[in-house]
mmCIF file of C-alpha atoms and ligand atoms in Angstrom:
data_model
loop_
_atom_site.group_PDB
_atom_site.id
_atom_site.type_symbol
_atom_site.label_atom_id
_atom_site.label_comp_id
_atom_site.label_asym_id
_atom_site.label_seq_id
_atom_site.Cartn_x
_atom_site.Cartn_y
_atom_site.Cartn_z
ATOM 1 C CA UNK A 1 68.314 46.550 -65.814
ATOM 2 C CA UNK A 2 69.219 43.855 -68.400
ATOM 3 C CA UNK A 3 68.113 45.256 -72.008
ATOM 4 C CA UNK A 4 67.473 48.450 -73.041
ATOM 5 C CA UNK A 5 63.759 48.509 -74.184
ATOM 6 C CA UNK A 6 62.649 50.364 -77.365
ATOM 7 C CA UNK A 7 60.481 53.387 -76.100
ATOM 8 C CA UNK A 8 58.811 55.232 -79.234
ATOM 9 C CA UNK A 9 59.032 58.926 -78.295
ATOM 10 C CA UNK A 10 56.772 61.973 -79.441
ATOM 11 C CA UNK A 11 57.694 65.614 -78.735
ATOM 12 C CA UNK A 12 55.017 67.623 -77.692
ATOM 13 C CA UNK A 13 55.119 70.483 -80.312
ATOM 14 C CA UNK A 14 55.455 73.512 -77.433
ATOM 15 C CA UNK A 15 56.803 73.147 -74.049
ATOM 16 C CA UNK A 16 54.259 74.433 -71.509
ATOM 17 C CA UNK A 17 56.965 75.123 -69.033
ATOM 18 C CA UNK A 18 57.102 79.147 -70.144
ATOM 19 C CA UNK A 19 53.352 79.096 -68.736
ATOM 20 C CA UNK A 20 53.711 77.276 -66.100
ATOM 21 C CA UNK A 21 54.169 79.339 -62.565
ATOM 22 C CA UNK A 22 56.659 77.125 -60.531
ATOM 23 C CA UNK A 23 55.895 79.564 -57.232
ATOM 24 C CA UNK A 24 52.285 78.407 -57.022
ATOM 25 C CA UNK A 25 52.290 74.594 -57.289
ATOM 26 C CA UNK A 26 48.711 72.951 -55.943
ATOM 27 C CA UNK A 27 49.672 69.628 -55.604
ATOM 28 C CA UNK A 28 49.154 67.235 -58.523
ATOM 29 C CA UNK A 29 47.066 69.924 -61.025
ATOM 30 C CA UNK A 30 50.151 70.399 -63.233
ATOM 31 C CA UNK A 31 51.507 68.180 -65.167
ATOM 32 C CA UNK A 32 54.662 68.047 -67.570
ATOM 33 C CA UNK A 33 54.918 68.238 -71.133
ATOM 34 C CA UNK A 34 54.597 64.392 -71.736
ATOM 35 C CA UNK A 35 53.672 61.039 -70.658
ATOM 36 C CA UNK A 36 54.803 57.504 -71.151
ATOM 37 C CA UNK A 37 52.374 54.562 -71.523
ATOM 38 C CA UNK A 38 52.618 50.881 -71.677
ATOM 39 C CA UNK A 39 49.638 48.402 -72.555
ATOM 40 C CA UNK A 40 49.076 45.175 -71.801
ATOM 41 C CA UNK A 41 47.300 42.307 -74.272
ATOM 42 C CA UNK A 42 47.261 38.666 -74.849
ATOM 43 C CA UNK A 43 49.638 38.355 -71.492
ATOM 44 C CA UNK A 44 52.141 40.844 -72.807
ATOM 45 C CA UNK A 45 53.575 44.326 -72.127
ATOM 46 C CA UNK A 46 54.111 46.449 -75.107
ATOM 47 C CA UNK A 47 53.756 49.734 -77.357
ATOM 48 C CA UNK A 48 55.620 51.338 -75.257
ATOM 49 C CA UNK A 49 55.571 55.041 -75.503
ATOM 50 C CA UNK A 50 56.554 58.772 -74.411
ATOM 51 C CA UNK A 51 53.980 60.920 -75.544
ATOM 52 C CA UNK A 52 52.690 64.631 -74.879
ATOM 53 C CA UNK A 53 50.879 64.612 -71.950
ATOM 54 C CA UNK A 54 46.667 64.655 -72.612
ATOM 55 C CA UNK A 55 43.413 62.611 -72.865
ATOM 56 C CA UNK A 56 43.751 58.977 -73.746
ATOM 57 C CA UNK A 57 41.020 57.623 -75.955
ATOM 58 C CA UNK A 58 38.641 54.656 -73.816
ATOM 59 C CA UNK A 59 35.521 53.299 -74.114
ATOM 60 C CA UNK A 60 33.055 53.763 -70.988
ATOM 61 C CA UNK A 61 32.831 50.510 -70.710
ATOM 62 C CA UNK A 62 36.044 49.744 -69.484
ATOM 63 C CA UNK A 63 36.388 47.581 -66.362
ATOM 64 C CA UNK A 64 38.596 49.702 -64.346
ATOM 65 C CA UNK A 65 35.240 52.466 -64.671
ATOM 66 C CA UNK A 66 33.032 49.846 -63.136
ATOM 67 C CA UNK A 67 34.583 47.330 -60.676
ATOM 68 C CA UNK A 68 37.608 49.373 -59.901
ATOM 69 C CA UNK A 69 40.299 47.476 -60.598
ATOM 70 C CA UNK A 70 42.845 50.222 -60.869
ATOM 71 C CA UNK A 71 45.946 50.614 -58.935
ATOM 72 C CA UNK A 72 48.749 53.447 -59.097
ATOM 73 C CA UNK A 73 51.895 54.626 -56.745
ATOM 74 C CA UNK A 74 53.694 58.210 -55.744
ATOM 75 C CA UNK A 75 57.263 58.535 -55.834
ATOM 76 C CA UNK A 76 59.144 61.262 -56.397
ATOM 77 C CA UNK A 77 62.426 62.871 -58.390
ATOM 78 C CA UNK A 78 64.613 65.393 -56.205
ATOM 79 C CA UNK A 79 67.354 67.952 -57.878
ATOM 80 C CA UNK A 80 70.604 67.595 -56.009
ATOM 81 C CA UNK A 81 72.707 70.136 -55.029
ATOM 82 C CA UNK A 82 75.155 69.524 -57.729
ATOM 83 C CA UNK A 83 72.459 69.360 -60.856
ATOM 84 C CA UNK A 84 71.866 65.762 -61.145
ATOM 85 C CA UNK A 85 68.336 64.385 -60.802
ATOM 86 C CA UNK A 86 67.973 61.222 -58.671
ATOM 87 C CA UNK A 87 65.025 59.041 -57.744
ATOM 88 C CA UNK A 88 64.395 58.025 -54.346
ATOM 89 C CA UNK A 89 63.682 54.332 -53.297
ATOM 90 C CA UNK A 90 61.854 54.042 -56.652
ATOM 91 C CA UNK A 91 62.620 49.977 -56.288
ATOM 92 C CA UNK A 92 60.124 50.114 -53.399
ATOM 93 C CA UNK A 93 57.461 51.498 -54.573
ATOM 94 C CA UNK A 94 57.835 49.272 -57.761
ATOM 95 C CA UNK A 95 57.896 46.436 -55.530
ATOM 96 C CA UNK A 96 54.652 47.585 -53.930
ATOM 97 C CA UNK A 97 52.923 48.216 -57.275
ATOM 98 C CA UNK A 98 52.985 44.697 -58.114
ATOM 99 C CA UNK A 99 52.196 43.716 -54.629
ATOM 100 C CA UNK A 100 48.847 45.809 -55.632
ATOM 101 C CA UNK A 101 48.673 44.285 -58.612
ATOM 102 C CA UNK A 102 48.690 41.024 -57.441
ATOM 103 C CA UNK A 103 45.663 41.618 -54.802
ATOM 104 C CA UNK A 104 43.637 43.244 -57.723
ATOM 105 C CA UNK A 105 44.173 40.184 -60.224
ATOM 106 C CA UNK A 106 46.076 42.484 -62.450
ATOM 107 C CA UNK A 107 49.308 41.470 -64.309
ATOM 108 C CA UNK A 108 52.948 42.584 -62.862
ATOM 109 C CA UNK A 109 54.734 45.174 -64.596
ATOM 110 C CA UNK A 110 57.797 44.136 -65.556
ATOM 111 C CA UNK A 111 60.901 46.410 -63.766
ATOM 112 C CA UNK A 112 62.561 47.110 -66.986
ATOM 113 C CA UNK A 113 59.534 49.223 -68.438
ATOM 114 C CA UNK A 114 58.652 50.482 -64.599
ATOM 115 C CA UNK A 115 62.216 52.201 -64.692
ATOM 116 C CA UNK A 116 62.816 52.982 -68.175
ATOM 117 C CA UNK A 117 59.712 54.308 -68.376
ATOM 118 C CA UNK A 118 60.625 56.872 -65.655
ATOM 119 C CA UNK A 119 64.158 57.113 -66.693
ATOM 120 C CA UNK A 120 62.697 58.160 -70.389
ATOM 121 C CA UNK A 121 60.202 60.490 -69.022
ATOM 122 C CA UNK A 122 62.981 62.587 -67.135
ATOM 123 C CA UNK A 123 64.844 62.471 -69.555
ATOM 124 C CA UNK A 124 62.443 64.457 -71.800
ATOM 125 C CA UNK A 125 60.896 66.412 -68.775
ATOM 126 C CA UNK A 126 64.221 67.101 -67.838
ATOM 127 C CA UNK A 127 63.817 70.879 -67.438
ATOM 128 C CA UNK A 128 60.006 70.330 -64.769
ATOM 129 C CA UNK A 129 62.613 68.217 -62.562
ATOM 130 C CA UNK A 130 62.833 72.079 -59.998
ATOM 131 C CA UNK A 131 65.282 73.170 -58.446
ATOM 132 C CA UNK A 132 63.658 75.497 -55.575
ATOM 133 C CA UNK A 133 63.812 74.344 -51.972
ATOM 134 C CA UNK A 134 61.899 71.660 -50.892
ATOM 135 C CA UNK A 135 60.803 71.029 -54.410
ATOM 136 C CA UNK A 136 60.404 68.003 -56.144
ATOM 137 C CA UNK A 137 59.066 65.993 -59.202
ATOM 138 C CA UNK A 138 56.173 63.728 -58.011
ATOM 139 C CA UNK A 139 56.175 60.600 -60.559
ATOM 140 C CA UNK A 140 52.659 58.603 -60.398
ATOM 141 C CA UNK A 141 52.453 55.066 -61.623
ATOM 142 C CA UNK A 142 49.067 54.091 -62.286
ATOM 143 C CA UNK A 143 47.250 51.266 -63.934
ATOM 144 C CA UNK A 144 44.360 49.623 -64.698
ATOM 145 C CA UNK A 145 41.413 47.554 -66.381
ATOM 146 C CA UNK A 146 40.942 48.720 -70.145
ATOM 147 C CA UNK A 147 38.639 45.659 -71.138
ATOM 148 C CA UNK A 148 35.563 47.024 -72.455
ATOM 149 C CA UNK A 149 33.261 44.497 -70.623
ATOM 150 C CA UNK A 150 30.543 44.413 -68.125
ATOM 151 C CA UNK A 151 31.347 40.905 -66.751
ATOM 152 C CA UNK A 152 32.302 40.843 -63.266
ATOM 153 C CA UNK A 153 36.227 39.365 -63.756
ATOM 154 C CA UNK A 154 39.625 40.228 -64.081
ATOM 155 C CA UNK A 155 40.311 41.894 -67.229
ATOM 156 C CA UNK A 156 42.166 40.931 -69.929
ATOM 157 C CA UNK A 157 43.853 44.040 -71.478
ATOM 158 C CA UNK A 158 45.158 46.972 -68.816
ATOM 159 C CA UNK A 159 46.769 50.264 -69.358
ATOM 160 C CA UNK A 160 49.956 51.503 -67.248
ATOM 161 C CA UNK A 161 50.906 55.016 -67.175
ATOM 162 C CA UNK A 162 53.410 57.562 -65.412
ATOM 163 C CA UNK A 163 52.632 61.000 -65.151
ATOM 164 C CA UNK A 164 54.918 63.699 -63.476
ATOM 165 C CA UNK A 165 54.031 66.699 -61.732
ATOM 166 C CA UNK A 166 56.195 69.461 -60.112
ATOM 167 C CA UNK A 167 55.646 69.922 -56.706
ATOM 168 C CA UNK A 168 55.880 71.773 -53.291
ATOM 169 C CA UNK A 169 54.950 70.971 -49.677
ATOM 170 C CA UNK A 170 51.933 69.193 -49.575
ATOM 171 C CA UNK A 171 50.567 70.517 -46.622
ATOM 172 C CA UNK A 172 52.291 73.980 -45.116
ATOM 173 C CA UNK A 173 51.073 73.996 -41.129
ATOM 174 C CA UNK A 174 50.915 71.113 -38.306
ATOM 175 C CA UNK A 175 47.522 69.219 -39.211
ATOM 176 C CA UNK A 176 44.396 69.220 -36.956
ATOM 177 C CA UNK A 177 43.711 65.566 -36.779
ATOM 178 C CA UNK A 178 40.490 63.385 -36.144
ATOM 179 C CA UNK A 179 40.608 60.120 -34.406
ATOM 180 C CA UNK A 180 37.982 58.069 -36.464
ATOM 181 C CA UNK A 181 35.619 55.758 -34.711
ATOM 182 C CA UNK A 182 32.630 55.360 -36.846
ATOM 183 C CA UNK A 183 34.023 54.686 -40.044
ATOM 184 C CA UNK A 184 36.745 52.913 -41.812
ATOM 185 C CA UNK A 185 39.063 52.421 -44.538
ATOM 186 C CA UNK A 186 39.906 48.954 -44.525
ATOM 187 C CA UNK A 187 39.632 45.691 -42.839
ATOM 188 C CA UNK A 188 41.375 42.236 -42.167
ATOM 189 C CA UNK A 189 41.272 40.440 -45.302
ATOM 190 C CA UNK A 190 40.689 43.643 -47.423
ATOM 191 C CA UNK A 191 42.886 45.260 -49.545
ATOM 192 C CA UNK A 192 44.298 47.986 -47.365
ATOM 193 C CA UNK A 193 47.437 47.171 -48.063
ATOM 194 C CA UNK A 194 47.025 47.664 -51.795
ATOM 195 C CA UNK A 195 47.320 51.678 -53.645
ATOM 196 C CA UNK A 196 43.899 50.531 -55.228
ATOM 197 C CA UNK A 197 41.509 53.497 -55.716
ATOM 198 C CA UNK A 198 38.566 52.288 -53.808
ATOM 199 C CA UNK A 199 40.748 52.521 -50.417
ATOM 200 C CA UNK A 200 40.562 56.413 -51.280
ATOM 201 C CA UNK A 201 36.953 56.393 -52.749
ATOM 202 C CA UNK A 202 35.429 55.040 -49.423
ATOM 203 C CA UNK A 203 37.946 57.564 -47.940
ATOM 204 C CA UNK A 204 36.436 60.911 -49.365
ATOM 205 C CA UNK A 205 32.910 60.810 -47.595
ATOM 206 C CA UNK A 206 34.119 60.620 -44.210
ATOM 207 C CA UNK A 207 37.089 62.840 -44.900
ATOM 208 C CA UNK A 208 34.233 65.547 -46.109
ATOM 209 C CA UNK A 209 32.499 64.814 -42.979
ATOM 210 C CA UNK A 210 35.723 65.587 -40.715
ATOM 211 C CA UNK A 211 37.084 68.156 -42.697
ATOM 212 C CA UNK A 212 33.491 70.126 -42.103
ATOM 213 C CA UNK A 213 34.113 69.451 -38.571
ATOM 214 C CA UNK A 214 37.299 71.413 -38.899
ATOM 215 C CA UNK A 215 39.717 69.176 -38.893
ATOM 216 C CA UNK A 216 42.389 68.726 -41.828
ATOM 217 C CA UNK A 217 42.750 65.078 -41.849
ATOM 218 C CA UNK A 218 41.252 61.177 -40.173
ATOM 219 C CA UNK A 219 43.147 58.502 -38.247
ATOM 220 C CA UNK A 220 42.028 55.740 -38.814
ATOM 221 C CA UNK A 221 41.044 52.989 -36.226
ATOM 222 C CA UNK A 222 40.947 49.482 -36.889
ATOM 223 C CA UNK A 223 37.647 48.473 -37.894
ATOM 224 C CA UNK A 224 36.596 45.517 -35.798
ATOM 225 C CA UNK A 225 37.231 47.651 -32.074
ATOM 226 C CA UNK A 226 38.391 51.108 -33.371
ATOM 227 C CA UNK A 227 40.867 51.012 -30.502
ATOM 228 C CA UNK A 228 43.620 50.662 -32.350
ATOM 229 C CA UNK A 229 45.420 53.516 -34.708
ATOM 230 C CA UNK A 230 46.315 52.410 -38.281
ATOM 231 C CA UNK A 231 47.544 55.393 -40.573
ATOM 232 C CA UNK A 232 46.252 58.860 -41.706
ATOM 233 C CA UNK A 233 44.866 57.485 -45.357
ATOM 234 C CA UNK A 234 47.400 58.975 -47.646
ATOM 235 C CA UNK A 235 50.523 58.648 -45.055
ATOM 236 C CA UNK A 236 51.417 56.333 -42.156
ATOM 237 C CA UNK A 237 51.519 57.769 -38.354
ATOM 238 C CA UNK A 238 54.501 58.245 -36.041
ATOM 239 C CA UNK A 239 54.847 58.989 -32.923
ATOM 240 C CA UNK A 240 57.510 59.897 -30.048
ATOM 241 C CA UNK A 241 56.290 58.130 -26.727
ATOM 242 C CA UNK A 242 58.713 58.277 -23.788
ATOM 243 C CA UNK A 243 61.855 59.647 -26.702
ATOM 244 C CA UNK A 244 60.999 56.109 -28.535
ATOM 245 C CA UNK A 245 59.482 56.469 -32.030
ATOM 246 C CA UNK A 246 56.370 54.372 -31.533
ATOM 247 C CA UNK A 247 54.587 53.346 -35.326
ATOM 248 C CA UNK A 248 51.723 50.935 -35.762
ATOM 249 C CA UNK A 249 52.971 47.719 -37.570
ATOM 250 C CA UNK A 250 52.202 47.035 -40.931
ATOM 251 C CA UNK A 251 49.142 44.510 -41.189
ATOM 252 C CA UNK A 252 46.702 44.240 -43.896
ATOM 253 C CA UNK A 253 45.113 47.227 -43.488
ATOM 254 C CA UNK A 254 47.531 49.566 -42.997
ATOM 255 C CA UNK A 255 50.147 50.503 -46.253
ATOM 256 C CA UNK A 256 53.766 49.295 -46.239
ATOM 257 C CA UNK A 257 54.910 53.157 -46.246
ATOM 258 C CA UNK A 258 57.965 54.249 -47.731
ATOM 259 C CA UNK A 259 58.577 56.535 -46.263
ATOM 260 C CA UNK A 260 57.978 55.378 -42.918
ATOM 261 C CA UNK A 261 60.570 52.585 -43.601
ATOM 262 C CA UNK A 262 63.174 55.269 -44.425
ATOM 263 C CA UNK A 263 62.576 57.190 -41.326
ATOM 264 C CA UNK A 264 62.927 53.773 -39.178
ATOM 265 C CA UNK A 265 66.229 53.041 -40.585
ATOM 266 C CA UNK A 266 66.876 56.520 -40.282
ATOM 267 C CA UNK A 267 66.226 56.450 -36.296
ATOM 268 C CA UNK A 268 67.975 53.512 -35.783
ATOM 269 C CA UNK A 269 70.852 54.300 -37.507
ATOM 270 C CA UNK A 270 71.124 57.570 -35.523
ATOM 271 C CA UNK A 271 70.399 55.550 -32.408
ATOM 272 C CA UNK A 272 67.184 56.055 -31.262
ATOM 273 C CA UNK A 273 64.686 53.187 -30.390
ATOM 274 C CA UNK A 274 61.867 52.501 -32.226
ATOM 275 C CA UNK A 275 58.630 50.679 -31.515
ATOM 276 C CA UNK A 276 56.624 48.489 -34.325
ATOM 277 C CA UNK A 277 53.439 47.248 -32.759
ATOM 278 C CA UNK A 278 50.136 47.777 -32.224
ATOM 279 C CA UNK A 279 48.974 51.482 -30.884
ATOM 280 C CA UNK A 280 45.852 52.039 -28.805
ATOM 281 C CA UNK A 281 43.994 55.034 -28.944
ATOM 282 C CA UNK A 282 44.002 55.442 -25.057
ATOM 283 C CA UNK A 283 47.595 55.358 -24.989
ATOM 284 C CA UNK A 284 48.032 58.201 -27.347
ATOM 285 C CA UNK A 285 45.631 60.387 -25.466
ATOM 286 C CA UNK A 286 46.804 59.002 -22.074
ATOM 287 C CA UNK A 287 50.163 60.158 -23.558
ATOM 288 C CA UNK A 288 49.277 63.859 -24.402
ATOM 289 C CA UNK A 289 47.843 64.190 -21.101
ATOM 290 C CA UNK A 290 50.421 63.008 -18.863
ATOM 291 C CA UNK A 291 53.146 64.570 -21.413
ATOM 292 C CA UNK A 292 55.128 61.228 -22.397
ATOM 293 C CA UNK A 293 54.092 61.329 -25.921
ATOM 294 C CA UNK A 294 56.347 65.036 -27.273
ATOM 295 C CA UNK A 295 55.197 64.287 -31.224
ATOM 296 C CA UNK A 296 53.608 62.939 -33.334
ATOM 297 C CA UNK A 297 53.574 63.344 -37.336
ATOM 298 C CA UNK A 298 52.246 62.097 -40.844
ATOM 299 C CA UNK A 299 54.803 60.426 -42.907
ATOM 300 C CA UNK A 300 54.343 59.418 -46.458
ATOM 301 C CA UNK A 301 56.069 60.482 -50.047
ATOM 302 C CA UNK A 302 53.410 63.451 -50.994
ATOM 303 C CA UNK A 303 53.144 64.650 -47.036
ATOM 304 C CA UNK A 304 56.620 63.902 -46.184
ATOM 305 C CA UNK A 305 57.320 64.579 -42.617
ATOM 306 C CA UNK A 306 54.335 66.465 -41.359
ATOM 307 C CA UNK A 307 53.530 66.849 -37.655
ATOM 308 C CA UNK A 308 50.264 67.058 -36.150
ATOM 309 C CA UNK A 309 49.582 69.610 -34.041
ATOM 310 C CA UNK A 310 46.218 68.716 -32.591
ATOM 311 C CA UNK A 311 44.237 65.594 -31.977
ATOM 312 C CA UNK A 312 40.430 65.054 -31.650
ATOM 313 C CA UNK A 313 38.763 62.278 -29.865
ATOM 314 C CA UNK A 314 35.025 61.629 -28.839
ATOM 315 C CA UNK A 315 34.627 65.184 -29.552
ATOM 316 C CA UNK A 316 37.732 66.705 -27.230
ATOM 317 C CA UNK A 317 40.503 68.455 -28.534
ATOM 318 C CA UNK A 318 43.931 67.391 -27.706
ATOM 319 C CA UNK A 319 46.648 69.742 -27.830
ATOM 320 C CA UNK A 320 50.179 68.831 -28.649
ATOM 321 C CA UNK A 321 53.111 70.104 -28.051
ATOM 322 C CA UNK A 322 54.604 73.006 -30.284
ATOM 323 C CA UNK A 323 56.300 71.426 -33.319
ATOM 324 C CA UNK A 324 59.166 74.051 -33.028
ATOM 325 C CA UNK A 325 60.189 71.328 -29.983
ATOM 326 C CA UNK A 326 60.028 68.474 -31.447
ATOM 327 C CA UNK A 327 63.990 67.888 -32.233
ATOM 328 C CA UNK A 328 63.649 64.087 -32.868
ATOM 329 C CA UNK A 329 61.178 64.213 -35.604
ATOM 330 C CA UNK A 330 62.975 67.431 -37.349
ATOM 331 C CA UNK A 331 66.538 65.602 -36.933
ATOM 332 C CA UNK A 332 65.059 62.895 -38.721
ATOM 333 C CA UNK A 333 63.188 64.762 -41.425
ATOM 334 C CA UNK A 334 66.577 67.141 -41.791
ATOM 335 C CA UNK A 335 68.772 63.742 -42.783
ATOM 336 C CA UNK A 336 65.866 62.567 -45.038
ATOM 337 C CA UNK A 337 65.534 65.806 -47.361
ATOM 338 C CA UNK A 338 69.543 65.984 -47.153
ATOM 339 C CA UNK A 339 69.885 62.831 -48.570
ATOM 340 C CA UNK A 340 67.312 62.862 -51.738
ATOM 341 C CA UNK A 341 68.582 66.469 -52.288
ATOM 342 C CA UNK A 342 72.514 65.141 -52.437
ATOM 343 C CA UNK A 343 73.482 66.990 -49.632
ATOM 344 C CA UNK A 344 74.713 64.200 -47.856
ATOM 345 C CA UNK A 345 76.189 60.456 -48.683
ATOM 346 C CA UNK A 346 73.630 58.513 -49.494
ATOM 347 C CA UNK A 347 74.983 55.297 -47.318
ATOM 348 C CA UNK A 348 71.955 53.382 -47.694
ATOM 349 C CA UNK A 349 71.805 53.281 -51.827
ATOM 350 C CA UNK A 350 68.510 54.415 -51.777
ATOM 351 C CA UNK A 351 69.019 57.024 -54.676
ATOM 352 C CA UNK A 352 69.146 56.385 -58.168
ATOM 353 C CA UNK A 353 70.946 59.484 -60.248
ATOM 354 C CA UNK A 354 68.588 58.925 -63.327
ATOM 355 C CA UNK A 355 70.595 62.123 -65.184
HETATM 356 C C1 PLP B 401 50.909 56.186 -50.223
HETATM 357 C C2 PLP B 401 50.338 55.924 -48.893
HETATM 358 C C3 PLP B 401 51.081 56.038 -47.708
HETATM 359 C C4 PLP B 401 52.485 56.549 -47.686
HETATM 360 O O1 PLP B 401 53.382 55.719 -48.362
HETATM 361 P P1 PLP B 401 54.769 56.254 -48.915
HETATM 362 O O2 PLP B 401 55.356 55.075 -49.589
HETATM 363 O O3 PLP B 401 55.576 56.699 -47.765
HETATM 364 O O4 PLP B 401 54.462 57.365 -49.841
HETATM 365 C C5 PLP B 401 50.475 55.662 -46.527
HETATM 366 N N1 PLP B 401 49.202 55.209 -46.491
HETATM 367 C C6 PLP B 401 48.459 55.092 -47.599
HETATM 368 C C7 PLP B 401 47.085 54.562 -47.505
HETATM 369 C C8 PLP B 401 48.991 55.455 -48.831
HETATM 370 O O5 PLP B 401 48.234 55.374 -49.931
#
């Protein structure tokens, strides 16, 4: 960071943390005491600002309402073992915001105000940083289109905004999991590869649809053959085929996880191969039946390391084997949570202690 930026802070008048019940956390519903916000005008960043969490005044005419040009990411803030509270990887996912930004004609935001901004809001928030196992302060980066306009172009003025939220496990059994063949979430050429909100709007009908079905979450296939698998929609997909950890590679339609980039490094660095290529449906289900494929799991910041206990295709159910087995993926997710909890060396520098 090269200058220290000048952040005007206001205290909310009463903490809400005496109300708020840290055993129960739904994920993303409560937020901290305060907020920081940056705008952007006339090709600059500025009135920067911490600020008491609430409603921000808009007009309904504001671009990012109609054509959707609104972007945001997830990251998160662990409390090590010894007090401190670091951030982990948080230079990825600012990395990735601007990649969004970039596909959604917004403006970059500059890295100073991406990690003083967070660095402020812990600082102040300190205290909704918790400390219980498994815990963690989600931090989510958003921005978008504040031009009050009804023209179809990129807009001139944009908001950016980081909220925190206290959080727990995201989801708290192995998933039920539907391979999806009719519809899909993005294409070659699309914007897959962006955190833009109308990847997760054109999500949320056929997620409806499958959850109805039973099932707790989609894979999605690609969409010109659907014979490929891309990611779960909110986390990549992993697999163990044969003891290798088998992924499908990042193209334009499937997110640049972080998460799944920490757990390759993390496999390779303990020695275990690792695949990066495309990853037919057949083979999947070929490798449940014949027993080659022992796991297979969601990875992404919110989910974590989640595994999937069943799979359903063309209306079968596949049945996987019992996560309590699966060593490889738990090895992995054990020297994950011990490194953004402090627990162990961090060897990679992929923490930042931001107090
Ligand atoms: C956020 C997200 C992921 C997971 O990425 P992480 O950086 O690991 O959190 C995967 N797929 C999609 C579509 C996402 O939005």
């Amino acid at each position: 960071m090269n200058e220290t930026l000048d952040i005007t802070i206001s205290k909310a008048d009463q903490s809400r943390l005496t109300v708020t019940d840290f055993s129960t956390l739904p994920f993303g519903k409560v937020f901290s005491d305060h907020m920081f916000i940056a705008e952007y005008d006339n090709g600059e960043w500025s009135n920067l600002q911490v600020l008491p969490y609430g409603p921000i005044p808009m007009s309904p005419a504001i671009s990012a309402l109609h054509y959707g040009q609104a972007i945001f990411e997830g990251l998160k803030a662990y409390r090590q073992e010894n007090g401190n509270i670091s951030v982990f990887r948080a230079d990825k996912n600012f990395e990735r915001f601007n990649k969004s930004a970039t596909r959604m004609s917004m403006p970059s935001i500059p890295k100073d105000i991406f990690m003083q901004g967070i660095a402020a809001l812990i600082e102040i928030d300190e205290k909704w940083v918790p400390a219980q196992d498994g815990y963690s302060l989600y931090i989510r980066p958003v921005m978008f289109a504040t031009d009050p306009y009804l023209g179809v172009k990129p807009s001139d003025k944009y908001t950016f905004a980081l909220l925190t939220t206290p959080t727990g496990q995201y989801y708290s059994k192995a998933l039920k999991v539907k391979i999806e063949t009719e519809y899909t979430r993005a294409d070659d050429g699309g914007v897959g590869y962006a955190k833009t909100a109308g990847n997760y709007a054109r999500s949320l009908y056929p997620f409806q649809e499958a959850l109805k079905q039973g099932f707790d979450q989609l894979i999605w296939t690609d969409a010109a053959t659907h014979e490929f698998i891309e990611e779960a929609g909110t986390a990549n997909l992993i697999f163990v085929i044969n003891g290798k950890l088998v992924t499908p590679s990042v193209r334009s339609t499937v997110l640049d996880g972080v998460t799944r980039d920490t757990i390759i490094t993390l496999a390779k660095n303990a020695g275990i191969e690792v695949e990066e290529r495309r990853v037919s449906v057949k083979e999947v289900i070929a490798g449940i039946e014949n027993g080659t494929l022992t796991d297979a799991f969601a990875a992404g910041t919110a989910a974590t390391v989640t595994p999937i206990g069943q799979i359903g295709y063309e209306g079968k159910t596949y049945e996987l084997p019992d996560p309590a087995s699966r060593t490889i993926s738990a090895g992995i997710a054990k020297t994950l949570n011990d490194i953004r909890y402090g627990l162990i060396p961090d060897e990679f520098g992929w923490t930042w202690t931001v107090k």
